[in-house]
Short mmCIF file of C-alpha atoms in Angstrom, two decimals:
data_model
loop_
_atom_site.label_atom_id
_atom_site.label_comp_id
_atom_site.label_asym_id
_atom_site.label_seq_id
_atom_site.Cartn_x
_atom_site.Cartn_y
_atom_site.Cartn_z
CA MET I 1 5.25 13.46 9.36
CA LYS I 2 6.65 10.57 7.34
CA THR I 3 5.36 11.97 4.04
CA THR I 4 6.70 15.45 4.74
CA ARG I 5 10.11 14.09 5.74
CA LYS I 6 10.28 12.01 2.58
CA CYS I 7 9.40 15.02 0.41
CA ARG I 8 12.20 17.04 2.01
CA ALA I 9 14.62 14.15 1.49
CA LEU I 10 13.64 13.91 -2.20
CA LEU I 11 14.20 17.66 -2.63
CA ALA I 12 17.66 17.42 -1.06
CA VAL I 13 18.58 14.45 -3.28
CA GLY I 14 17.45 16.33 -6.40
CA LEU I 15 19.48 19.44 -5.51
CA ASN I 16 22.54 17.33 -4.72
CA LEU I 17 22.25 15.50 -8.03
CA VAL I 18 22.02 18.78 -9.96
CA ALA I 19 25.07 20.10 -8.08
CA LEU I 20 27.02 16.94 -8.90
CA PHE I 21 26.12 17.15 -12.60
CA PHE I 22 27.02 20.85 -12.84
CA SER I 23 30.34 20.45 -11.01
CA THR I 24 31.43 17.46 -13.10
CA THR I 25 30.52 19.21 -16.34
CA ALA I 26 32.38 22.37 -15.33
CA PHE I 27 35.44 20.38 -14.26
CA ILE I 28 35.91 18.61 -17.61
CA THR I 29 35.03 21.51 -19.94
CA THR I 30 37.18 24.42 -21.10
CA TYR I 31 34.78 27.37 -21.02
CA TRP I 32 35.51 28.85 -17.60
CA CYS I 33 36.81 32.00 -19.31
CA GLU I 34 36.63 33.05 -22.94
CA GLY I 35 37.48 36.09 -25.03
CA THR I 36 39.78 37.30 -27.80
CA GLN I 37 43.53 37.49 -28.28
CA ARG I 38 45.27 40.06 -30.46
CA VAL I 39 47.82 38.36 -32.73
CA PRO I 40 49.65 39.59 -35.87
CA LYS I 41 47.97 38.78 -39.13
CA PRO I 42 49.58 35.96 -41.10
CA ASN I 43 50.91 36.43 -44.60
CA CYS I 44 48.47 36.00 -47.42
CA SER I 45 48.75 32.88 -49.49
CA LYS I 46 46.82 31.01 -52.12
CA ASP I 47 44.71 29.34 -49.47
CA ARG I 48 44.26 32.44 -47.34
CA LYS I 49 43.23 35.72 -48.92
CA HIS I 50 41.31 37.39 -46.10
CA ASN I 51 42.46 38.65 -42.70
CA CYS I 52 46.08 38.50 -43.83
CA ILE I 53 48.87 40.88 -44.83
CA ASN I 54 49.51 41.29 -48.54
CA TYR I 55 53.16 42.13 -49.20
CA ASN I 56 53.66 43.68 -52.66
CA GLY I 57 51.10 41.60 -54.42
CA ASN I 58 52.05 38.38 -52.70
CA ASP I 59 55.61 38.50 -53.98
CA THR I 60 57.45 35.94 -51.91
CA ASN I 61 60.94 36.80 -53.09
CA GLN I 62 63.04 36.96 -49.94
CA ASN I 63 65.63 39.26 -51.57
CA LYS I 64 63.11 42.08 -51.92
CA VAL I 65 61.96 44.46 -49.23
CA HIS I 66 58.27 44.00 -48.41
CA TYR I 67 56.05 46.82 -47.21
CA SER I 68 52.65 46.81 -45.60
CA TRP I 69 50.45 49.88 -45.48
CA GLU I 70 48.32 48.55 -42.64
CA THR I 71 48.80 50.38 -39.33
CA GLY I 72 47.40 50.17 -35.83
CA ASP I 73 44.93 47.41 -35.10
CA ASP I 74 44.68 46.67 -38.81
CA ARG I 75 47.94 44.76 -38.49
CA PHE I 76 46.42 42.42 -35.93
CA LEU I 77 43.86 39.68 -35.93
CA PHE I 78 41.53 38.98 -33.02
CA ARG I 79 41.13 35.27 -32.51
CA HIS I 80 38.72 33.62 -30.11
CA PHE I 81 39.93 31.52 -27.18
CA HIS I 82 38.41 29.65 -24.24
CA THR I 83 40.08 28.30 -21.11
CA GLY I 84 39.26 25.68 -18.49
CA ILE I 85 41.01 24.15 -15.53
CA TRP I 86 43.09 21.80 -17.67
CA TYR I 87 43.42 23.32 -21.13
CA SER I 88 43.33 26.61 -22.99
CA CYS I 89 42.19 26.39 -26.61
CA GLU I 90 42.44 29.14 -29.23
CA GLU I 91 41.42 29.46 -32.83
CA ASN I 92 44.00 28.32 -35.35
CA ILE I 93 44.52 31.30 -37.68
CA ASN I 94 46.73 29.33 -40.06
CA GLY I 95 44.15 26.65 -40.64
CA GLY I 96 40.88 25.21 -39.45
CA GLY I 97 39.99 23.99 -35.99
CA GLU I 98 41.59 24.85 -32.69
CA LYS I 99 44.88 24.25 -30.96
CA CYS I 100 45.02 23.65 -27.23
CA ARG I 101 47.72 24.08 -24.62
CA SER I 102 47.91 23.03 -21.01
CA PHE I 103 46.71 25.83 -18.78
CA ILE I 104 48.97 24.57 -16.00
CA ASP I 105 51.98 25.25 -18.26
CA LEU I 106 50.63 28.70 -19.16
CA ALA I 107 50.20 29.78 -15.53
CA PRO I 108 53.14 31.62 -13.92
CA ALA I 109 55.42 29.46 -11.82
CA SER I 110 54.44 31.39 -8.68
CA GLU I 111 50.77 30.46 -9.19
CA ARG I 112 51.05 26.81 -10.15
CA GLY I 113 50.90 25.67 -6.55
CA VAL I 114 47.63 27.57 -6.06
CA LEU I 115 46.31 26.10 -9.30
CA TRP I 116 47.08 22.56 -8.14
CA LEU I 117 45.34 23.29 -4.83
CA SER I 118 42.34 24.43 -6.84
CA VAL I 119 42.37 21.19 -8.83
CA VAL I 120 42.61 19.05 -5.67
CA SER I 121 39.80 21.04 -4.05
CA GLU I 122 37.60 20.52 -7.10
CA VAL I 123 38.22 16.76 -6.98
CA LEU I 124 37.42 16.62 -3.25
CA TYR I 125 34.35 18.75 -3.86
CA ILE I 126 32.99 16.25 -6.37
CA MET I 127 33.90 13.26 -4.17
CA LEU I 128 32.12 14.72 -1.13
CA LEU I 129 29.09 15.46 -3.29
CA VAL I 130 29.03 11.78 -4.28
CA VAL I 131 29.26 10.72 -0.61
CA GLY I 132 26.47 13.11 0.38
CA PHE I 133 24.29 11.91 -2.48
CA SER I 134 24.83 8.26 -1.44
CA LEU I 135 23.90 9.02 2.18
CA MET I 136 20.74 10.83 1.09
CA CYS I 137 19.71 7.86 -1.03
CA LEU I 138 20.30 5.53 1.93
CA GLU I 139 18.13 7.80 4.05
CA LEU I 140 15.27 7.34 1.58
CA LEU I 141 15.65 3.57 1.85
CA HIS I 142 15.53 3.77 5.67
CA SER I 143 12.64 6.22 5.81
CA SER I 144 10.60 3.84 7.98
CA ASN I 145 13.22 3.90 10.76
CA VAL I 146 13.32 7.39 12.25
CA ILE I 147 16.50 6.92 14.29
CA ASP I 148 18.57 5.50 11.41
CA GLY I 149 17.17 8.16 9.11
CA LEU I 150 18.25 10.91 11.51
CA LYS I 151 21.79 9.54 11.71
CA LEU I 152 22.12 9.34 7.92
CA ASN I 153 20.56 12.79 7.59
CA ALA I 154 23.10 14.32 9.96
CA PHE I 155 26.09 12.76 8.16
CA ALA I 156 24.72 13.77 4.74
CA ALA I 157 24.32 17.36 5.92
CA VAL I 158 27.91 17.48 7.23
CA PHE I 159 29.42 16.07 4.02
CA THR I 160 27.33 18.37 1.84
CA VAL I 161 28.34 21.49 3.78
CA LEU I 162 32.02 20.51 3.62
CA SER I 163 31.78 19.89 -0.13
CA GLY I 164 30.18 23.30 -0.66
CA LEU I 165 32.96 25.06 1.25
CA LEU I 166 35.64 23.22 -0.73
CA GLY I 167 33.90 24.09 -4.00
CA MET I 168 33.76 27.78 -3.10
CA VAL I 169 37.47 27.83 -2.22
CA ALA I 170 38.40 25.98 -5.43
CA HIS I 171 36.44 28.39 -7.65
CA MET I 172 37.97 31.44 -5.98
CA MET I 173 41.52 30.06 -6.28
CA TYR I 174 41.07 29.32 -9.98
CA THR I 175 39.73 32.83 -10.58
CA GLN I 176 42.78 34.30 -8.85
CA VAL I 177 45.20 32.17 -10.90
CA PHE I 178 43.50 33.10 -14.18
CA GLN I 179 43.62 36.82 -13.44
CA VAL I 180 47.33 36.61 -12.62
CA THR I 181 47.95 34.60 -15.80
CA VAL I 182 46.20 37.30 -17.85
CA SER I 183 48.77 39.81 -16.61
CA LEU I 184 51.91 37.66 -16.38
CA GLY I 185 51.26 34.83 -18.83
CA PRO I 186 53.02 34.25 -22.16
CA GLU I 187 52.91 37.14 -24.63
CA ASP I 188 51.32 35.05 -27.37
CA TRP I 189 48.50 33.98 -25.04
CA ARG I 190 47.54 37.08 -23.07
CA PRO I 191 43.90 37.97 -23.80
CA HIS I 192 42.89 41.28 -25.30
CA THR I 193 39.35 40.98 -23.91
CA TRP I 194 37.89 38.23 -21.77
CA ASP I 195 34.88 37.31 -19.66
CA TYR I 196 33.61 34.35 -17.67
CA GLY I 197 32.05 31.51 -19.68
CA TRP I 198 29.24 29.04 -19.15
CA SER I 199 31.48 26.51 -17.37
CA PHE I 200 32.21 29.13 -14.72
CA CYS I 201 28.46 29.76 -14.36
CA LEU I 202 27.88 26.01 -14.00
CA ALA I 203 30.53 25.80 -11.30
CA TRP I 204 28.90 28.50 -9.18
CA GLY I 205 25.46 27.10 -9.95
CA SER I 206 26.71 23.79 -8.59
CA PHE I 207 27.86 25.53 -5.42
CA THR I 208 24.43 27.17 -5.04
CA CYS I 209 22.59 23.86 -5.45
CA CYS I 210 25.01 22.17 -3.04
CA MET I 211 24.38 24.73 -0.30
CA ALA I 212 20.63 24.57 -0.95
CA ALA I 213 20.78 20.78 -0.55
CA SER I 214 22.72 21.11 2.71
CA VAL I 215 20.25 23.66 4.08
CA THR I 216 17.34 21.40 3.10
CA THR I 217 19.00 18.40 4.77
CA LEU I 218 19.70 20.36 7.97
CA ASN I 219 16.15 21.68 7.95
CA SER I 220 14.79 18.15 7.57
CA TYR I 221 16.98 16.94 10.44
CA THR I 222 15.91 19.81 12.72
CA LYS I 223 12.22 19.45 11.97
CA THR I 224 12.30 15.69 12.49
CA VAL I 225 14.03 16.08 15.86
CA ILE I 226 11.56 18.77 16.96
CA GLU I 227 8.56 16.69 15.87
CA PHE I 228 9.98 13.60 17.57
CA ARG I 229 10.54 15.49 20.84
CA HIS I 230 7.07 17.04 20.66
CA LYS I 231 5.44 13.63 20.20
CA ARG I 232 7.48 12.21 23.04
CA LYS I 233 6.44 15.09 25.32
CA MET I 234 2.77 14.63 24.42
CA PHE I 235 3.04 10.89 25.06
CA GLU I 236 4.62 11.41 28.48
CA GLN I 237 2.00 14.03 29.38
CA GLY I 238 -0.82 11.70 28.33
CA LEU I 239 0.75 8.87 30.33
CA ARG I 240 0.87 11.03 33.46
CA GLU I 241 -2.76 12.10 33.01
CA GLU I 242 -3.83 8.49 32.51
CA GLN I 243 -1.94 7.43 35.64
CA THR I 244 -3.64 10.20 37.65
CA PHE I 245 -7.05 9.14 36.37
CA ILE I 246 -6.36 5.51 37.28
CA ASP I 247 -5.29 6.53 40.82
CA GLN I 248 -8.47 8.55 41.32
CA GLU I 249 -10.60 5.62 40.13
CA ALA I 250 -8.78 3.30 42.53
CA ILE I 251 -9.33 5.67 45.46
CA SER I 252 -13.06 5.98 44.66
CA TYR I 253 -13.37 2.22 44.26
CA TYR I 254 -11.79 1.42 47.64
CA ARG I 255 -13.80 4.21 49.33
CA ASP I 256 -17.07 2.75 48.03
CA ARG I 257 -16.04 -0.75 49.10
CA SER I 258 -15.26 0.42 52.64
CA VAL I 259 -18.63 2.18 52.94
CA GLN I 260 -20.45 -0.89 51.66
CA SER I 261 -18.63 -3.17 54.10
CA ILE I 262 -19.46 -0.91 57.06
CA SER I 263 -23.14 -0.59 56.11
CA SER I 264 -23.50 -4.35 55.63
CA SER I 265 -22.03 -5.27 59.04
CA VAL I 266 -24.67 -5.88 61.80
CA GLU I 267 -24.63 -6.82 65.55
CA VAL I 268 -26.68 -9.83 66.71
CA PHE I 269 -28.17 -9.65 70.28
CA PRO I 270 -29.14 -12.60 72.53
CA GLY I 271 -32.84 -11.82 72.15
CA GLY I 272 -32.64 -12.50 68.47
CA GLY I 273 -32.65 -8.82 67.44
CA THR I 274 -30.14 -7.28 65.18
CA LYS I 275 -28.76 -3.81 65.15
CA ALA I 276 -26.50 -2.27 62.57
CA MET I 277 -23.08 -1.34 63.81
CA VAL I 278 -22.60 2.35 63.34
CA PRO I 279 -19.11 3.70 63.77
CA ALA I 280 -18.69 5.83 66.84
CA ALA I 281 -16.92 8.46 64.92
CA SER I 282 -20.07 9.12 62.88
CA MET I 283 -22.38 9.49 66.03
CA ASP I 284 -22.60 12.45 68.35
CA MET I 285 -22.56 12.17 72.19
CA GLY I 286 -26.41 12.33 72.55
CA GLU I 287 -26.92 9.37 70.28
CA ILE I 288 -24.31 7.38 72.22
CA ARG I 289 -26.03 8.09 75.57
CA GLU I 290 -29.47 7.11 74.21
CA SER I 291 -27.99 3.88 72.89
CA LEU I 292 -26.41 3.07 76.26
CA GLY I 293 -29.65 3.85 78.12
CA GLU I 294 -31.67 1.50 75.91
CA GLU I 295 -29.17 -1.25 76.55
CA GLN I 296 -29.42 -0.81 80.36
CA CYS I 297 -33.22 -1.04 80.27
#
């Protein structure tokens, strides 16, 4: 029982640790959603000769009218972007590297309250995961004491379930805010195509591991309680059977002693003879009469 309970506790601790690592990584990274944005091509220059618009052989005279024969999507450039809870970063088409903007500033004013709720929920989610992980580690240290282990197990299960629910709500709120921002966000940011990134997958993977850890902890608690009650029931049943056996032995012992005391008692007569005293209850009427007749003679 002790080994099995410890194995279940180790499994729950491992799942909780994976959930904590995934959630922390997803929270600080900016790859929840990624895709492309359609932006106008920049003017060609000496440093940039590709993916740009060439006006009349790069004539930069402002007094002349410049024409471009590119039409449709040829006039636009598709740059890559990726977005997280805190920042949205897109490729810098005028130079190397990336430029990032606060995603909270990009979100519509009507959705910023929901976004802040999502951020607070994510923080609470990680904090409750830390509390649950600490309680599970304490349970491993108190594995020799079943009662203390059960108490820690119950609290760890409660905190882990609460953290999982908060994480699910936070992920769903962020998804809602991002979808609204795609439609109502700034014109220069709105994505042309987008999809969920690896940070989003880590976030939901963290939620899955968190719920698996809570189920494992609850299962360990339930099994330990059932095993403890079963052992207690077997102990009480064995105690009753032992008490019954002792009572029967006592009755047999006193019965044998009474028989031995009756058989060893004798009656001494004046003539020097002895006669065993037989209880009247064990003699019939004929034997009593014969005994009385012999005494009269």
